[in-house]
């Protein structure tokens, strides 16, 4: 409730706090409250609401080793440097500006780090299509869902690797390369990443090489 972030080492019998708590008011601009936070050994991904308690549409990545924060803005499909979406050819993340009639804003609702590779982050988004009408104050919102795989680049930026459309009612619950794990009512499904099509059962060494190559060309 007070917006403090704390990170603990839980690999030992006695849990140990790694560093002093940090306030969201110090780390993030226009901070209101924390919606969700997930961490791995190097980074913490955070979803926030602004001072008006409205989700701000960004996924923040806090590198708590060197105390730096960067973000990706899904409402504008731009990263913190004002660049494009960073995608690698997925139709769901084609380069569109917010002023374009085909621009699709997205709202992140879930975040999941990969179970093995600390660079990879899966984000579930609700895709909002805004269709303008004759009345300026009357818009129609149609929301779909996507699972978007992102990665932390060597320069410290969040970039998009690929995006997958999700069925109505389907929820993202994990990222375990080479699969996205989803839940739809009572069934659990595995969605294979694009670069692993036909190579789902490869060994760990091959999997690492494929990921490294995919991140290099993205």
C-alpha atoms as an extended CHARMM CRD file, in Angstrom:
* protein
*
       218  EXT
         1         1  UNK       CA              0.0000000000        0.0000000000        0.0000000000  PROA      1               0.0000000000
         2         2  UNK       CA              2.8870000000        2.4170000000        0.6870000000  PROA      2               0.0000000000
         3         3  UNK       CA              4.6690000000        1.6250000000       -2.5820000000  PROA      3               0.0000000000
         4         4  UNK       CA              7.8980000000        0.0950000000       -1.2790000000  PROA      4               0.0000000000
         5         5  UNK       CA              9.7610000000       -2.5900000000       -3.2170000000  PROA      5               0.0000000000
         6         6  UNK       CA             11.7430000000       -5.2150000000       -1.3390000000  PROA      6               0.0000000000
         7         7  UNK       CA             13.8140000000       -8.0870000000       -2.7430000000  PROA      7               0.0000000000
         8         8  UNK       CA             14.7060000000      -11.1700000000       -0.7150000000  PROA      8               0.0000000000
         9         9  UNK       CA             17.0310000000      -14.1160000000       -1.2200000000  PROA      9               0.0000000000
        10        10  UNK       CA             14.8380000000      -17.1420000000       -0.4770000000  PROA      10              0.0000000000
        11        11  UNK       CA             17.3680000000      -19.8090000000       -1.4630000000  PROA      11              0.0000000000
        12        12  UNK       CA             18.4940000000      -20.1080000000        2.1470000000  PROA      12              0.0000000000
        13        13  UNK       CA             16.6940000000      -21.3880000000        5.2020000000  PROA      13              0.0000000000
        14        14  UNK       CA             16.5440000000      -17.8750000000        6.6160000000  PROA      14              0.0000000000
        15        15  UNK       CA             15.2160000000      -15.3440000000        4.1190000000  PROA      15              0.0000000000
        16        16  UNK       CA             17.6160000000      -12.4430000000        3.6180000000  PROA      16              0.0000000000
        17        17  UNK       CA             16.7520000000       -9.0110000000        2.3030000000  PROA      17              0.0000000000
        18        18  UNK       CA             19.2280000000       -8.0740000000       -0.4330000000  PROA      18              0.0000000000
        19        19  UNK       CA             19.1620000000       -4.3080000000       -0.0480000000  PROA      19              0.0000000000
        20        20  UNK       CA             17.2440000000       -1.4930000000        1.5790000000  PROA      20              0.0000000000
        21        21  UNK       CA             13.6140000000       -1.0790000000        0.4260000000  PROA      21              0.0000000000
        22        22  UNK       CA             13.0680000000        1.3860000000       -2.4170000000  PROA      22              0.0000000000
        23        23  UNK       CA             10.0380000000        3.6400000000       -2.6910000000  PROA      23              0.0000000000
        24        24  UNK       CA              8.0820000000        3.6910000000       -5.9300000000  PROA      24              0.0000000000
        25        25  UNK       CA              7.8920000000        7.4600000000       -5.6040000000  PROA      25              0.0000000000
        26        26  UNK       CA             11.6910000000        7.6080000000       -5.9740000000  PROA      26              0.0000000000
        27        27  UNK       CA             11.9560000000        5.0860000000       -8.8100000000  PROA      27              0.0000000000
        28        28  UNK       CA              8.9990000000        5.9590000000      -11.0600000000  PROA      28              0.0000000000
        29        29  UNK       CA              7.4950000000        9.1800000000      -12.3860000000  PROA      29              0.0000000000
        30        30  UNK       CA              3.8420000000        9.9720000000      -11.6470000000  PROA      30              0.0000000000
        31        31  UNK       CA              3.7120000000        6.9630000000       -9.3020000000  PROA      31              0.0000000000
        32        32  UNK       CA              0.3860000000        5.9400000000       -7.8040000000  PROA      32              0.0000000000
        33        33  UNK       CA              0.5290000000        2.2840000000       -6.8030000000  PROA      33              0.0000000000
        34        34  UNK       CA              2.0850000000       -1.0470000000       -7.7390000000  PROA      34              0.0000000000
        35        35  UNK       CA             -0.2430000000       -3.3790000000       -9.6540000000  PROA      35              0.0000000000
        36        36  UNK       CA              2.1720000000       -6.2960000000      -10.0700000000  PROA      36              0.0000000000
        37        37  UNK       CA              5.8710000000       -7.0170000000       -9.5770000000  PROA      37              0.0000000000
        38        38  UNK       CA              7.8970000000      -10.0740000000      -10.6200000000  PROA      38              0.0000000000
        39        39  UNK       CA             11.6420000000      -10.5100000000      -10.1730000000  PROA      39              0.0000000000
        40        40  UNK       CA             14.4040000000      -12.9070000000      -11.1420000000  PROA      40              0.0000000000
        41        41  UNK       CA             18.0440000000      -12.8670000000      -10.1730000000  PROA      41              0.0000000000
        42        42  UNK       CA             18.8340000000       -9.6600000000      -12.0540000000  PROA      42              0.0000000000
        43        43  UNK       CA             15.6950000000       -7.6480000000      -12.8240000000  PROA      43              0.0000000000
        44        44  UNK       CA             12.2830000000       -6.7510000000      -11.4560000000  PROA      44              0.0000000000
        45        45  UNK       CA              9.3840000000       -6.1960000000      -13.8780000000  PROA      45              0.0000000000
        46        46  UNK       CA              6.6850000000       -3.8770000000      -12.5740000000  PROA      46              0.0000000000
        47        47  UNK       CA              3.2060000000       -2.7710000000      -13.6660000000  PROA      47              0.0000000000
        48        48  UNK       CA              2.0250000000        0.5250000000      -12.1890000000  PROA      48              0.0000000000
        49        49  UNK       CA             -0.9550000000        2.8120000000      -11.8430000000  PROA      49              0.0000000000
        50        50  UNK       CA             -0.3950000000        6.5490000000      -12.0320000000  PROA      50              0.0000000000
        51        51  UNK       CA             -1.3340000000        9.1750000000       -9.4630000000  PROA      51              0.0000000000
        52        52  UNK       CA             -4.9590000000        8.9270000000      -10.6070000000  PROA      52              0.0000000000
        53        53  UNK       CA             -4.7880000000        5.1470000000       -9.9670000000  PROA      53              0.0000000000
        54        54  UNK       CA             -5.1890000000        4.4280000000      -13.6880000000  PROA      54              0.0000000000
        55        55  UNK       CA             -2.8520000000        1.8100000000      -15.2600000000  PROA      55              0.0000000000
        56        56  UNK       CA             -0.2020000000        3.7490000000      -17.1540000000  PROA      56              0.0000000000
        57        57  UNK       CA              0.3150000000        1.1760000000      -19.9240000000  PROA      57              0.0000000000
        58        58  UNK       CA              4.0270000000        0.6710000000      -19.3200000000  PROA      58              0.0000000000
        59        59  UNK       CA              6.1080000000       -2.3160000000      -18.3210000000  PROA      59              0.0000000000
        60        60  UNK       CA              9.0040000000       -1.1320000000      -16.1720000000  PROA      60              0.0000000000
        61        61  UNK       CA             12.2060000000       -3.0900000000      -15.7240000000  PROA      61              0.0000000000
        62        62  UNK       CA             14.2750000000       -2.2370000000      -12.6650000000  PROA      62              0.0000000000
        63        63  UNK       CA             17.8470000000       -3.5020000000      -12.7110000000  PROA      63              0.0000000000
        64        64  UNK       CA             18.3950000000       -3.6370000000       -8.9790000000  PROA      64              0.0000000000
        65        65  UNK       CA             22.0450000000       -4.5700000000       -9.3900000000  PROA      65              0.0000000000
        66        66  UNK       CA             22.9360000000       -1.1090000000      -10.7380000000  PROA      66              0.0000000000
        67        67  UNK       CA             19.6990000000        0.6540000000       -9.7070000000  PROA      67              0.0000000000
        68        68  UNK       CA             18.5040000000        1.7140000000      -13.1740000000  PROA      68              0.0000000000
        69        69  UNK       CA             14.9480000000        1.7010000000      -14.5650000000  PROA      69              0.0000000000
        70        70  UNK       CA             13.7550000000        1.4950000000      -18.1600000000  PROA      70              0.0000000000
        71        71  UNK       CA             10.3300000000        0.8570000000      -19.6160000000  PROA      71              0.0000000000
        72        72  UNK       CA              8.2830000000       -0.0510000000      -22.6830000000  PROA      72              0.0000000000
        73        73  UNK       CA              5.0900000000        1.9250000000      -23.2940000000  PROA      73              0.0000000000
        74        74  UNK       CA              2.3680000000       -0.2930000000      -24.7780000000  PROA      74              0.0000000000
        75        75  UNK       CA             -0.1200000000        2.5540000000      -25.1010000000  PROA      75              0.0000000000
        76        76  UNK       CA              2.2400000000        4.2630000000      -27.5350000000  PROA      76              0.0000000000
        77        77  UNK       CA              4.1740000000        1.1930000000      -28.7380000000  PROA      77              0.0000000000
        78        78  UNK       CA              7.3820000000        3.0720000000      -28.0300000000  PROA      78              0.0000000000
        79        79  UNK       CA             10.2840000000        2.4570000000      -25.7320000000  PROA      79              0.0000000000
        80        80  UNK       CA             11.6910000000        5.0370000000      -23.3510000000  PROA      80              0.0000000000
        81        81  UNK       CA             13.9680000000        6.4500000000      -26.0400000000  PROA      81              0.0000000000
        82        82  UNK       CA             11.0500000000        7.1840000000      -28.3520000000  PROA      82              0.0000000000
        83        83  UNK       CA             11.9550000000        4.4230000000      -30.7500000000  PROA      83              0.0000000000
        84        84  UNK       CA              9.7100000000        1.9250000000      -32.5010000000  PROA      84              0.0000000000
        85        85  UNK       CA              8.2230000000       -1.1720000000      -30.9640000000  PROA      85              0.0000000000
        86        86  UNK       CA             11.4500000000       -3.1450000000      -31.3860000000  PROA      86              0.0000000000
        87        87  UNK       CA              9.5720000000       -6.0920000000      -32.8220000000  PROA      87              0.0000000000
        88        88  UNK       CA             10.9610000000       -8.6220000000      -35.2480000000  PROA      88              0.0000000000
        89        89  UNK       CA              8.3330000000       -8.7740000000      -37.9490000000  PROA      89              0.0000000000
        90        90  UNK       CA              5.2230000000       -9.9150000000      -36.0640000000  PROA      90              0.0000000000
        91        91  UNK       CA              2.0550000000       -8.5120000000      -37.5920000000  PROA      91              0.0000000000
        92        92  UNK       CA              0.7320000000       -7.8710000000      -34.1230000000  PROA      92              0.0000000000
        93        93  UNK       CA              3.5470000000       -5.4050000000      -33.4010000000  PROA      93              0.0000000000
        94        94  UNK       CA              4.0430000000       -3.6870000000      -36.7690000000  PROA      94              0.0000000000
        95        95  UNK       CA              5.3570000000       -0.1130000000      -36.5400000000  PROA      95              0.0000000000
        96        96  UNK       CA              2.3490000000        2.1950000000      -36.1440000000  PROA      96              0.0000000000
        97        97  UNK       CA              2.2010000000        5.6630000000      -34.7040000000  PROA      97              0.0000000000
        98        98  UNK       CA             -0.4850000000        6.6780000000      -32.1870000000  PROA      98              0.0000000000
        99        99  UNK       CA             -1.9210000000        9.0840000000      -34.7860000000  PROA      99              0.0000000000
       100       100  UNK       CA             -2.4160000000        6.3160000000      -37.3430000000  PROA      100             0.0000000000
       101       101  UNK       CA             -5.9560000000        5.0540000000      -37.9450000000  PROA      101             0.0000000000
       102       102  UNK       CA             -4.6400000000        1.4810000000      -37.6480000000  PROA      102             0.0000000000
       103       103  UNK       CA             -2.6980000000        2.1040000000      -34.4360000000  PROA      103             0.0000000000
       104       104  UNK       CA             -3.5740000000       -0.3850000000      -31.6790000000  PROA      104             0.0000000000
       105       105  UNK       CA             -2.9350000000        0.5690000000      -28.0720000000  PROA      105             0.0000000000
       106       106  UNK       CA             -2.2210000000       -2.2010000000      -25.5940000000  PROA      106             0.0000000000
       107       107  UNK       CA             -2.5640000000       -2.4870000000      -21.8410000000  PROA      107             0.0000000000
       108       108  UNK       CA             -0.2260000000       -4.9080000000      -20.0100000000  PROA      108             0.0000000000
       109       109  UNK       CA             -2.0660000000       -7.0330000000      -17.4670000000  PROA      109             0.0000000000
       110       110  UNK       CA              0.4040000000       -9.8130000000      -16.6110000000  PROA      110             0.0000000000
       111       111  UNK       CA              4.1910000000      -10.3030000000      -16.4780000000  PROA      111             0.0000000000
       112       112  UNK       CA              6.2330000000      -13.5250000000      -16.3160000000  PROA      112             0.0000000000
       113       113  UNK       CA             10.0010000000      -14.0100000000      -16.4370000000  PROA      113             0.0000000000
       114       114  UNK       CA             11.3730000000      -17.0620000000      -18.2050000000  PROA      114             0.0000000000
       115       115  UNK       CA             12.2020000000      -19.9020000000      -15.8340000000  PROA      115             0.0000000000
       116       116  UNK       CA             15.7920000000      -20.2080000000      -17.1210000000  PROA      116             0.0000000000
       117       117  UNK       CA             16.9050000000      -17.1580000000      -19.1230000000  PROA      117             0.0000000000
       118       118  UNK       CA             16.8780000000      -13.9610000000      -17.0550000000  PROA      118             0.0000000000
       119       119  UNK       CA             16.7320000000      -11.7750000000      -20.1880000000  PROA      119             0.0000000000
       120       120  UNK       CA             13.3070000000      -12.9780000000      -21.3770000000  PROA      120             0.0000000000
       121       121  UNK       CA              9.9750000000      -11.6080000000      -20.1850000000  PROA      121             0.0000000000
       122       122  UNK       CA              6.4530000000      -12.5340000000      -21.3010000000  PROA      122             0.0000000000
       123       123  UNK       CA              3.7460000000       -9.8960000000      -21.0500000000  PROA      123             0.0000000000
       124       124  UNK       CA              0.0240000000      -10.4800000000      -21.4600000000  PROA      124             0.0000000000
       125       125  UNK       CA             -1.7250000000       -7.4680000000      -22.9470000000  PROA      125             0.0000000000
       126       126  UNK       CA             -5.2570000000       -6.4460000000      -23.7030000000  PROA      126             0.0000000000
       127       127  UNK       CA             -5.3720000000       -4.9990000000      -27.1930000000  PROA      127             0.0000000000
       128       128  UNK       CA             -7.6430000000       -1.9790000000      -27.4470000000  PROA      128             0.0000000000
       129       129  UNK       CA             -8.9940000000       -0.9630000000      -30.8440000000  PROA      129             0.0000000000
       130       130  UNK       CA            -10.3530000000        2.5770000000      -30.7540000000  PROA      130             0.0000000000
       131       131  UNK       CA            -12.8600000000        3.2400000000      -33.5120000000  PROA      131             0.0000000000
       132       132  UNK       CA            -13.7680000000        6.8660000000      -33.9360000000  PROA      132             0.0000000000
       133       133  UNK       CA            -17.4270000000        7.7980000000      -34.4850000000  PROA      133             0.0000000000
       134       134  UNK       CA            -19.1710000000       10.9850000000      -35.5610000000  PROA      134             0.0000000000
       135       135  UNK       CA            -19.2530000000       12.1390000000      -31.9470000000  PROA      135             0.0000000000
       136       136  UNK       CA            -15.9070000000       13.0880000000      -30.5240000000  PROA      136             0.0000000000
       137       137  UNK       CA            -16.8310000000       11.9120000000      -27.0460000000  PROA      137             0.0000000000
       138       138  UNK       CA            -18.2040000000        8.5670000000      -28.1640000000  PROA      138             0.0000000000
       139       139  UNK       CA            -15.6260000000        5.8420000000      -28.8650000000  PROA      139             0.0000000000
       140       140  UNK       CA            -16.0130000000        2.0960000000      -29.0710000000  PROA      140             0.0000000000
       141       141  UNK       CA            -13.4380000000       -0.0770000000      -27.3240000000  PROA      141             0.0000000000
       142       142  UNK       CA            -12.8730000000       -3.6170000000      -28.5340000000  PROA      142             0.0000000000
       143       143  UNK       CA            -10.2620000000       -5.5600000000      -26.5460000000  PROA      143             0.0000000000
       144       144  UNK       CA             -8.3920000000       -8.7250000000      -27.4950000000  PROA      144             0.0000000000
       145       145  UNK       CA             -5.5040000000      -10.4290000000      -25.7480000000  PROA      145             0.0000000000
       146       146  UNK       CA             -1.9110000000      -11.1010000000      -26.7600000000  PROA      146             0.0000000000
       147       147  UNK       CA              1.1520000000      -12.7190000000      -25.2500000000  PROA      147             0.0000000000
       148       148  UNK       CA              4.2350000000      -10.6670000000      -26.0820000000  PROA      148             0.0000000000
       149       149  UNK       CA              7.7530000000      -11.9810000000      -25.4960000000  PROA      149             0.0000000000
       150       150  UNK       CA             10.2800000000       -9.2620000000      -24.6870000000  PROA      150             0.0000000000
       151       151  UNK       CA             13.9640000000       -9.2510000000      -23.8780000000  PROA      151             0.0000000000
       152       152  UNK       CA             16.3900000000       -7.0580000000      -21.9980000000  PROA      152             0.0000000000
       153       153  UNK       CA             19.0480000000       -5.9230000000      -24.4610000000  PROA      153             0.0000000000
       154       154  UNK       CA             22.7220000000       -5.4330000000      -23.7100000000  PROA      154             0.0000000000
       155       155  UNK       CA             22.0990000000       -1.6640000000      -23.8500000000  PROA      155             0.0000000000
       156       156  UNK       CA             19.4740000000       -1.9590000000      -21.1070000000  PROA      156             0.0000000000
       157       157  UNK       CA             16.3800000000       -1.5060000000      -23.3060000000  PROA      157             0.0000000000
       158       158  UNK       CA             13.2110000000       -3.6070000000      -23.3850000000  PROA      158             0.0000000000
       159       159  UNK       CA             12.5910000000       -4.8820000000      -26.9150000000  PROA      159             0.0000000000
       160       160  UNK       CA              9.8800000000       -7.0500000000      -28.4540000000  PROA      160             0.0000000000
       161       161  UNK       CA             10.9130000000      -10.4760000000      -29.7270000000  PROA      161             0.0000000000
       162       162  UNK       CA              7.5300000000      -11.7520000000      -30.9150000000  PROA      162             0.0000000000
       163       163  UNK       CA              3.8030000000      -11.5900000000      -30.2020000000  PROA      163             0.0000000000
       164       164  UNK       CA              1.1350000000      -14.2950000000      -30.1240000000  PROA      164             0.0000000000
       165       165  UNK       CA             -2.6170000000      -13.7820000000      -30.3540000000  PROA      165             0.0000000000
       166       166  UNK       CA             -4.5840000000      -15.4810000000      -27.5640000000  PROA      166             0.0000000000
       167       167  UNK       CA             -8.0830000000      -16.9510000000      -27.6140000000  PROA      167             0.0000000000
       168       168  UNK       CA            -10.9530000000      -15.3960000000      -25.7030000000  PROA      168             0.0000000000
       169       169  UNK       CA            -10.6850000000      -16.4280000000      -22.0470000000  PROA      169             0.0000000000
       170       170  UNK       CA             -7.1110000000      -17.6810000000      -22.4370000000  PROA      170             0.0000000000
       171       171  UNK       CA             -4.6640000000      -16.4780000000      -19.7780000000  PROA      171             0.0000000000
       172       172  UNK       CA             -0.8760000000      -16.4760000000      -19.7820000000  PROA      172             0.0000000000
       173       173  UNK       CA              0.5340000000      -18.2460000000      -16.7110000000  PROA      173             0.0000000000
       174       174  UNK       CA              4.2390000000      -18.8420000000      -17.4640000000  PROA      174             0.0000000000
       175       175  UNK       CA              7.1280000000      -18.5540000000      -19.8890000000  PROA      175             0.0000000000
       176       176  UNK       CA              9.3030000000      -21.6290000000      -20.2010000000  PROA      176             0.0000000000
       177       177  UNK       CA             11.4020000000      -21.4070000000      -23.3590000000  PROA      177             0.0000000000
       178       178  UNK       CA             10.6010000000      -22.6370000000      -25.9620000000  PROA      178             0.0000000000
       179       179  UNK       CA              6.9710000000      -22.4440000000      -24.8150000000  PROA      179             0.0000000000
       180       180  UNK       CA              4.4330000000      -19.9620000000      -23.5430000000  PROA      180             0.0000000000
       181       181  UNK       CA              2.1700000000      -21.6820000000      -21.0190000000  PROA      181             0.0000000000
       182       182  UNK       CA             -1.4880000000      -20.6440000000      -21.0610000000  PROA      182             0.0000000000
       183       183  UNK       CA             -4.6460000000      -21.5870000000      -19.1940000000  PROA      183             0.0000000000
       184       184  UNK       CA             -8.0480000000      -21.7220000000      -20.8560000000  PROA      184             0.0000000000
       185       185  UNK       CA            -10.8050000000      -22.6830000000      -18.4030000000  PROA      185             0.0000000000
       186       186  UNK       CA             -9.5780000000      -26.1160000000      -17.2070000000  PROA      186             0.0000000000
       187       187  UNK       CA             -6.9850000000      -26.8890000000      -19.8890000000  PROA      187             0.0000000000
       188       188  UNK       CA             -3.3050000000      -25.9290000000      -19.9620000000  PROA      188             0.0000000000
       189       189  UNK       CA             -1.6590000000      -25.3760000000      -23.3480000000  PROA      189             0.0000000000
       190       190  UNK       CA              1.8860000000      -24.8740000000      -24.5860000000  PROA      190             0.0000000000
       191       191  UNK       CA              2.4490000000      -22.4060000000      -27.4230000000  PROA      191             0.0000000000
       192       192  UNK       CA              5.7350000000      -22.8630000000      -29.2510000000  PROA      192             0.0000000000
       193       193  UNK       CA              7.7690000000      -19.7490000000      -30.0270000000  PROA      193             0.0000000000
       194       194  UNK       CA              8.2400000000      -18.8820000000      -33.6880000000  PROA      194             0.0000000000
       195       195  UNK       CA             11.9770000000      -19.5760000000      -33.7780000000  PROA      195             0.0000000000
       196       196  UNK       CA             11.4870000000      -23.0240000000      -32.2500000000  PROA      196             0.0000000000
       197       197  UNK       CA              8.8860000000      -24.3380000000      -34.6910000000  PROA      197             0.0000000000
       198       198  UNK       CA              9.8980000000      -27.9420000000      -35.4530000000  PROA      198             0.0000000000
       199       199  UNK       CA             12.6320000000      -27.8620000000      -32.7930000000  PROA      199             0.0000000000
       200       200  UNK       CA             10.5190000000      -27.9510000000      -29.6250000000  PROA      200             0.0000000000
       201       201  UNK       CA             12.4600000000      -30.8940000000      -28.1700000000  PROA      201             0.0000000000
       202       202  UNK       CA             15.9840000000      -29.6470000000      -28.7800000000  PROA      202             0.0000000000
       203       203  UNK       CA             18.6160000000      -29.9670000000      -26.0620000000  PROA      203             0.0000000000
       204       204  UNK       CA             19.6010000000      -27.1460000000      -23.7100000000  PROA      204             0.0000000000
       205       205  UNK       CA             22.7370000000      -26.1770000000      -25.6540000000  PROA      205             0.0000000000
       206       206  UNK       CA             20.8120000000      -25.8540000000      -28.9250000000  PROA      206             0.0000000000
       207       207  UNK       CA             18.0380000000      -23.9420000000      -27.1940000000  PROA      207             0.0000000000
       208       208  UNK       CA             20.5260000000      -21.4220000000      -25.8090000000  PROA      208             0.0000000000
       209       209  UNK       CA             22.1120000000      -20.9210000000      -29.2410000000  PROA      209             0.0000000000
       210       210  UNK       CA             18.7170000000      -20.3220000000      -30.8600000000  PROA      210             0.0000000000
       211       211  UNK       CA             17.7820000000      -17.7510000000      -28.2220000000  PROA      211             0.0000000000
       212       212  UNK       CA             21.1310000000      -15.9620000000      -28.5050000000  PROA      212             0.0000000000
       213       213  UNK       CA             20.7650000000      -15.7870000000      -32.2800000000  PROA      213             0.0000000000
       214       214  UNK       CA             17.1570000000      -14.5660000000      -32.0610000000  PROA      214             0.0000000000
       215       215  UNK       CA             18.0960000000      -11.7800000000      -29.6730000000  PROA      215             0.0000000000
       216       216  UNK       CA             21.0960000000      -10.8240000000      -31.7960000000  PROA      216             0.0000000000
       217       217  UNK       CA             19.0470000000      -10.2250000000      -34.9560000000  PROA      217             0.0000000000
       218       218  UNK       CA             16.0660000000       -8.5940000000      -33.1980000000  PROA      218             0.0000000000
